[in-house]
Coordinates of C-alpha atoms in Angstrom, one line a residue:
M1 CA 61.0 -45.4 2.2
N2 CA 63.2 -46.0 5.3
Q3 CA 65.7 -43.3 3.5
A4 CA 62.5 -41.0 4.4
R5 CA 62.4 -42.1 7.8
L6 CA 65.9 -41.4 7.9
I7 CA 65.5 -37.9 6.7
R8 CA 62.3 -37.2 8.9
L9 CA 64.3 -38.5 12.0
I10 CA 67.1 -36.3 11.8
Q11 CA 65.2 -33.1 10.9
L12 CA 62.7 -34.5 14.0
G13 CA 66.0 -34.2 16.1
K14 CA 66.9 -30.9 14.4
T15 CA 63.9 -29.3 15.8
V16 CA 63.9 -30.9 19.4
L17 CA 67.8 -29.7 20.3
V18 CA 67.2 -26.0 18.5
G19 CA 63.8 -26.3 21.0
L20 CA 66.3 -27.6 23.6
L21 CA 69.0 -24.9 23.2
L22 CA 65.9 -22.1 22.9
V23 CA 65.1 -23.6 26.6
V24 CA 68.5 -23.5 28.0
L25 CA 69.4 -20.0 26.6
G26 CA 65.9 -19.1 28.1
V27 CA 66.5 -19.9 31.3
A28 CA 69.9 -19.2 31.0
F29 CA 69.2 -15.3 30.5
G30 CA 66.2 -15.7 32.7
L31 CA 68.5 -16.4 35.5
F32 CA 70.7 -13.5 34.7
L33 CA 68.1 -11.1 34.6
G34 CA 67.5 -12.2 38.5
N35 CA 70.6 -12.1 39.8
L36 CA 70.8 -8.6 38.5
V37 CA 67.3 -7.8 39.5
T38 CA 68.3 -8.9 43.3
S39 CA 71.9 -6.8 43.0
P40 CA 72.6 -3.2 43.6
N41 CA 72.9 -3.3 40.1
W42 CA 69.2 -3.4 38.9
Q43 CA 69.3 -0.6 37.0
D44 CA 71.2 -2.9 34.2
A45 CA 68.2 -5.1 34.1
V46 CA 66.4 -2.5 33.2
R47 CA 68.0 -1.3 30.7
L48 CA 69.1 -4.2 29.4
V49 CA 65.4 -5.7 28.7
V50 CA 64.4 -2.6 26.9
L51 CA 67.4 -1.6 24.9
G52 CA 67.8 -5.6 24.4
G53 CA 64.2 -5.6 23.3
L54 CA 64.0 -2.6 21.3
T55 CA 67.0 -4.0 19.8
I56 CA 65.1 -6.9 19.0
V57 CA 62.2 -5.4 17.7
I58 CA 63.9 -3.1 15.1
L59 CA 66.1 -5.9 13.6
M60 CA 63.0 -8.7 13.6
S61 CA 60.5 -5.5 11.9
P62 CA 62.1 -2.0 11.5
M63 CA 58.3 -0.4 11.4
N64 CA 57.4 -2.3 14.2
G65 CA 60.4 -0.4 16.2
L66 CA 59.6 2.4 15.5
L67 CA 56.0 2.0 16.5
L68 CA 58.1 1.1 20.0
W69 CA 60.3 3.8 20.1
I70 CA 57.6 6.0 20.2
L71 CA 55.8 4.5 22.5
L72 CA 58.8 4.5 24.9
A73 CA 60.6 7.7 24.4
P74 CA 57.8 9.7 26.7
Y75 CA 59.4 7.9 29.4
A76 CA 63.2 8.7 28.6
Q77 CA 63.3 12.0 28.4
A78 CA 66.0 13.6 30.6
S79 CA 64.0 17.1 31.0
Y80 CA 61.6 15.7 33.4
T81 CA 61.7 12.5 34.1
T82 CA 63.9 10.4 36.7
I83 CA 63.8 7.0 34.2
W84 CA 66.3 8.4 32.1
R85 CA 69.2 7.7 34.3
I86 CA 67.8 3.9 33.6
L87 CA 67.5 3.4 30.3
N88 CA 70.6 6.0 29.1
I89 CA 74.0 4.2 28.5
R90 CA 76.7 5.9 30.8
M91 CA 79.5 6.6 28.6
P92 CA 83.3 8.1 29.5
P93 CA 83.4 11.7 30.1
G94 CA 83.8 13.7 26.7
I95 CA 81.6 10.5 25.2
P96 CA 77.8 11.8 24.8
D97 CA 75.6 9.2 26.8
L98 CA 73.3 6.8 24.9
T99 CA 69.8 7.4 25.3
L100 CA 67.2 5.3 23.8
D101 CA 66.5 8.1 21.3
R102 CA 69.6 7.9 19.8
V103 CA 70.2 4.3 20.3
A104 CA 66.8 3.7 18.2
V105 CA 67.2 6.8 15.6
G106 CA 70.6 5.2 14.7
L107 CA 69.0 1.1 14.8
L108 CA 67.2 2.5 12.6
S109 CA 68.5 4.5 10.5
T110 CA 71.4 1.4 9.9
V111 CA 69.1 -1.1 9.2
W112 CA 66.9 1.2 6.7
V113 CA 70.5 1.9 4.7
A114 CA 71.4 -1.6 4.6
Q115 CA 67.9 -2.4 3.2
L116 CA 68.4 0.4 0.3
A117 CA 71.7 -1.3 -0.1
V118 CA 70.4 -4.8 -1.0
G119 CA 67.1 -3.3 -2.4
R120 CA 64.5 -4.7 -0.1
K121 CA 63.6 -1.2 0.2
K122 CA 63.6 1.9 -2.1
M123 CA 63.6 5.3 -1.2
R124 CA 60.4 6.7 -1.2
R125 CA 60.1 10.4 -3.6
W126 CA 61.1 13.6 -1.8
G127 CA 59.0 16.4 -1.6
A128 CA 59.1 20.0 -0.5
V129 CA 58.4 19.5 2.7
E130 CA 62.0 17.3 2.7
V131 CA 64.0 20.1 1.1
F132 CA 62.6 22.5 3.5
M133 CA 63.8 20.3 6.7
V134 CA 66.8 19.2 5.2
L135 CA 68.0 23.1 4.3
F136 CA 66.5 23.9 7.8
C137 CA 69.4 21.9 9.3
V138 CA 72.0 23.2 7.5
M139 CA 70.8 26.9 8.5
V140 CA 70.4 26.7 11.5
L141 CA 74.2 25.1 12.1
P142 CA 75.8 28.8 12.5
S143 CA 73.2 29.0 15.3
A144 CA 75.0 26.2 16.8
A145 CA 78.2 27.0 16.6
A146 CA 77.4 30.1 18.3
G147 CA 76.2 28.2 21.4
L148 CA 77.6 29.4 25.0
S149 CA 78.2 25.5 26.1
G150 CA 80.6 23.9 24.5
I151 CA 80.7 22.4 21.1
N152 CA 80.1 18.8 23.1
R153 CA 77.0 20.3 24.3
T154 CA 75.7 22.2 21.7
G155 CA 76.4 19.1 18.9
Q156 CA 74.0 16.9 21.3
V157 CA 71.5 19.7 21.2
F158 CA 71.3 19.8 17.4
F159 CA 71.4 16.0 17.2
D160 CA 68.5 15.9 19.8
K161 CA 65.9 18.7 18.2
F162 CA 67.1 19.1 14.8
V163 CA 68.3 15.7 13.2
T164 CA 66.8 13.1 15.5
P165 CA 63.3 14.6 14.3
V166 CA 63.6 15.1 10.9
L167 CA 65.4 11.8 10.7
L168 CA 62.3 10.5 12.2
F169 CA 60.1 12.0 9.2
F170 CA 62.1 10.0 6.5
L171 CA 62.1 7.0 8.6
A172 CA 58.4 7.1 9.5
K173 CA 57.6 8.0 5.4
N174 CA 59.9 5.1 4.1
L175 CA 58.9 2.2 6.5
Y176 CA 55.3 3.0 6.9
E177 CA 53.6 0.0 5.6
Q178 CA 50.7 0.3 2.8
K179 CA 48.3 -2.6 3.7
T180 CA 49.2 -2.2 7.6
G181 CA 51.0 0.7 8.6
L182 CA 48.0 2.5 9.5
D183 CA 46.1 0.1 11.6
K184 CA 49.8 -0.6 13.7
L185 CA 49.9 3.5 13.8
A186 CA 46.4 3.3 15.5
A187 CA 47.7 0.8 17.8
A188 CA 50.2 3.1 19.3
L189 CA 48.5 5.5 19.6
A190 CA 46.0 4.1 20.9
V191 CA 48.6 2.8 23.9
I192 CA 49.9 6.4 23.8
G193 CA 46.4 7.9 24.5
I194 CA 45.0 5.1 27.6
Y195 CA 48.6 5.5 29.5
L196 CA 48.9 9.4 28.9
S197 CA 44.9 9.9 29.7
F198 CA 45.2 7.6 32.8
M199 CA 48.2 9.7 33.6
V200 CA 45.7 13.1 33.9
F201 CA 42.7 11.4 35.6
Y202 CA 45.2 10.0 38.2
E203 CA 46.5 13.2 39.0
Q204 CA 43.1 15.1 39.2
I205 CA 41.9 12.7 40.9
T206 CA 45.1 11.8 43.7
G207 CA 46.8 14.9 43.3
Q208 CA 49.6 13.2 42.7
A209 CA 52.1 13.2 39.6
L210 CA 53.9 10.5 37.8
F211 CA 57.3 10.6 36.8
H212 CA 58.1 13.6 37.2
M213 CA 61.2 16.4 37.9
V214 CA 61.4 17.5 41.7
G215 CA 59.8 21.2 41.5
R216 CA 57.9 21.4 38.9
T217 CA 55.1 24.2 39.5
T218 CA 51.6 22.0 39.9
A219 CA 49.2 24.7 39.9
Y220 CA 47.9 27.0 37.2
T221 CA 45.8 28.8 40.1
R222 CA 44.1 28.3 43.3
S223 CA 41.6 25.8 42.2
L224 CA 43.0 24.2 39.1
R225 CA 45.8 21.3 39.0
K226 CA 48.3 21.9 36.6
I227 CA 49.6 18.2 35.0
I228 CA 53.0 17.7 34.7
S229 CA 52.7 14.3 34.8
L230 CA 55.4 12.3 32.0
L231 CA 55.8 14.9 29.6
G232 CA 56.0 17.7 32.8
N233 CA 53.7 20.1 31.1
P234 CA 50.0 20.0 30.1
A235 CA 50.7 21.6 27.1
F236 CA 52.7 18.6 25.6
L237 CA 49.9 16.2 27.1
G238 CA 47.1 18.4 26.0
T239 CA 48.4 18.5 22.4
V240 CA 49.1 14.8 22.0
L241 CA 45.8 14.0 23.6
G242 CA 44.2 16.2 20.9
M243 CA 46.2 15.1 18.3
I244 CA 44.9 11.3 18.9
V245 CA 41.5 12.5 19.6
P246 CA 41.1 12.6 15.1
V247 CA 42.7 9.2 14.9
A248 CA 40.2 7.4 17.2
L249 CA 37.8 9.4 15.5
F250 CA 38.6 7.8 12.8
K251 CA 39.0 4.2 13.6
S252 CA 36.3 4.3 15.2
V253 CA 34.0 5.1 11.8
R254 CA 35.8 3.0 9.9
G255 CA 36.7 -0.4 11.7
R256 CA 36.2 -3.6 10.1
S257 CA 34.4 -4.9 13.2
L258 CA 31.7 -4.0 16.4
Y259 CA 34.3 -4.4 19.3
I260 CA 37.0 -2.1 17.3
R261 CA 35.1 0.4 16.3
A262 CA 33.3 0.7 20.2
F263 CA 37.2 0.8 21.7
Y264 CA 38.2 3.7 18.9
G265 CA 35.0 4.8 20.5
A266 CA 35.4 4.9 23.6
L267 CA 39.7 6.3 23.2
F268 CA 37.8 8.7 21.3
L269 CA 35.4 10.2 24.5
T270 CA 38.4 9.6 26.6
T271 CA 41.5 11.4 25.1
L272 CA 38.7 14.3 24.4
L273 CA 38.3 14.6 28.5
G274 CA 42.0 14.2 28.9
N275 CA 42.7 17.2 26.2
F276 CA 40.2 19.0 28.3
F277 CA 41.6 18.3 32.2
C278 CA 44.7 19.1 31.0
Y279 CA 43.2 22.9 31.3
N280 CA 45.9 23.8 28.8
R281 CA 44.3 26.8 26.3
G282 CA 46.8 26.3 23.7
A283 CA 45.3 22.4 23.5
W284 CA 42.3 23.4 23.5
L285 CA 42.5 25.0 20.5
A286 CA 44.5 23.0 18.5
L287 CA 41.8 20.2 19.3
A288 CA 38.8 22.4 18.4
A289 CA 40.9 22.9 14.7
A290 CA 41.3 19.2 14.6
V291 CA 37.2 19.2 14.9
L292 CA 36.7 21.7 12.9
L293 CA 39.0 20.1 9.7
L294 CA 37.0 16.9 10.4
L295 CA 33.7 18.4 10.5
L296 CA 34.8 20.2 7.1
L297 CA 36.1 16.6 5.8
E298 CA 33.8 14.4 5.7
R299 CA 29.9 13.5 6.2
R300 CA 30.0 10.9 8.6
Y301 CA 32.3 12.8 10.8
R302 CA 28.9 15.5 10.8
R303 CA 27.2 13.1 12.4
I304 CA 28.8 12.0 15.0
L305 CA 30.7 15.7 15.8
L306 CA 27.9 18.2 15.4
P307 CA 25.7 16.7 17.9
I308 CA 27.7 16.4 20.6
L309 CA 28.3 19.8 19.6
L310 CA 24.9 21.0 19.5
V311 CA 24.4 19.7 23.2
A312 CA 27.2 21.2 24.4
A313 CA 26.4 24.3 23.1
M314 CA 22.7 24.3 24.1
I315 CA 24.2 23.0 28.0
G316 CA 26.4 25.9 27.7
L317 CA 23.6 28.1 26.8
V318 CA 21.2 26.7 29.3
Y319 CA 23.3 27.2 32.5
W320 CA 25.9 30.2 31.1
Q321 CA 25.3 31.2 34.3
V322 CA 26.7 28.6 36.7
L323 CA 29.7 28.1 34.2
S324 CA 30.2 31.6 34.0
Q325 CA 31.2 31.3 37.6
T326 CA 33.1 28.0 37.7
A327 CA 37.2 28.2 38.3
I328 CA 37.5 27.2 34.7
V329 CA 36.6 30.4 33.3
T330 CA 36.7 32.9 36.3
E331 CA 40.7 31.2 36.8
R332 CA 41.8 30.2 33.5
I333 CA 40.0 31.0 31.1
S334 CA 39.9 34.6 31.6
N335 CA 43.1 34.6 33.5
V336 CA 45.7 36.2 31.1
S337 CA 49.0 36.8 33.0
S338 CA 50.5 34.0 31.2
L339 CA 49.6 36.3 28.1
R340 CA 51.6 38.6 29.4
Y341 CA 54.7 37.5 30.3
R342 CA 55.2 36.3 26.7
L343 CA 54.5 40.2 25.4
T344 CA 56.7 41.1 27.8
L345 CA 59.7 38.8 26.7
L346 CA 58.6 39.5 22.8
E347 CA 59.3 43.6 23.9
G348 CA 62.4 42.4 25.5
S349 CA 63.7 40.3 22.5
Q350 CA 62.9 42.7 19.6
K351 CA 66.1 44.1 19.3
M352 CA 67.5 41.1 19.9
I353 CA 65.7 39.5 17.1
R354 CA 67.0 42.8 14.9
E355 CA 70.6 42.3 15.6
H356 CA 70.4 38.9 14.9
L357 CA 67.9 38.1 12.5
L358 CA 69.7 35.9 10.1
F359 CA 70.8 33.2 12.1
G360 CA 69.8 33.7 15.8
V361 CA 71.9 34.1 19.4
G362 CA 73.0 30.1 20.0
F363 CA 71.1 27.7 21.3
E364 CA 70.6 27.7 24.9
N365 CA 71.5 31.3 24.7
F366 CA 68.4 33.4 24.7
A367 CA 68.3 34.0 28.9
Y368 CA 72.3 35.1 28.6
Y369 CA 71.1 37.6 25.7
Y370 CA 67.5 38.5 26.9
L371 CA 69.0 40.1 30.1
Q372 CA 71.9 41.7 28.3
Y373 CA 69.5 43.5 26.1
G374 CA 67.4 44.5 28.9
G375 CA 65.2 42.1 30.3
H376 CA 64.6 41.2 33.8
W377 CA 64.9 38.3 35.6
E378 CA 61.8 38.2 37.1
T379 CA 60.6 37.7 33.9
L380 CA 62.4 34.9 33.0
A381 CA 61.7 32.6 36.2
S382 CA 57.9 33.0 35.6
V383 CA 58.3 31.3 32.3

């Protein structure tokens, strides 16, 4: 009896010591971050929290780490935001910087390979998609070697634009969890849909862009604003929102509780409006294709979408005279200038395509070769 009590006391003492140690470490880490935040090197605190937090989540749950990476990735795009300078780990000259994407894909790949090695995971069977993706990366190597920016820059472009998406596909397929994977994916897309829609509405109402690169064009036409928040281009914003719309509708129909169905129903309407207010015709077409596919898939989707489409069609017919005079129709839908410059680029590129059909002209070389083959700088400047 005394021995059992002694064992319980020892276990209680260990628990208390571990708790005290965690408290001390937490306080020390908080003081350390506090000093960093108030110092000239406050960016190190942001970098430490974001990259450190992502690393911990990946090590604890690779699937959750993958989704967290997807949530954070738009904020770390070097082309469109200034946050990338904070999140990137600067390396000595000649060594590529450690971006958020490179850190995430490297850690996830390492953890996944380790899980395969110890038998915790099994690689899912390859299909035609995986084979063609790998073959494409191999066949694009000659084009990468033809880059005019140097081997260092070309290698970074090849890894970021081609290898990383392939690795992301493999990781997503192999880390996906059958029981909880869809719920986690829907929750992650809901977060993305909420903050992207907020940025679209905020920029349309206030005229102020969030997380943008200075110098971006902010007007489509005289009356319509071009949304550039975060992703830098309304085509990207609208396309992502259009991808979230069918997932939100799926969860609003199949949610386990009334609250979940109501939440995703509201998300469905929000992302639908966000896609519309991007004023991008390509994103509208992508959304229309997704809606058409949903109409063909299941009766439950038709019960929701058909009334919405019928009401919209009736309003369009009744008020067509008014709608046809709005800026959306006269300045955006009827505007063919963007189509003209794309056709101009295609016409000037035909000779280039014929002479470099198999491997192309190399990464980031199009502008140089376009001018060599008779293209005009004015056309490139309008892209």
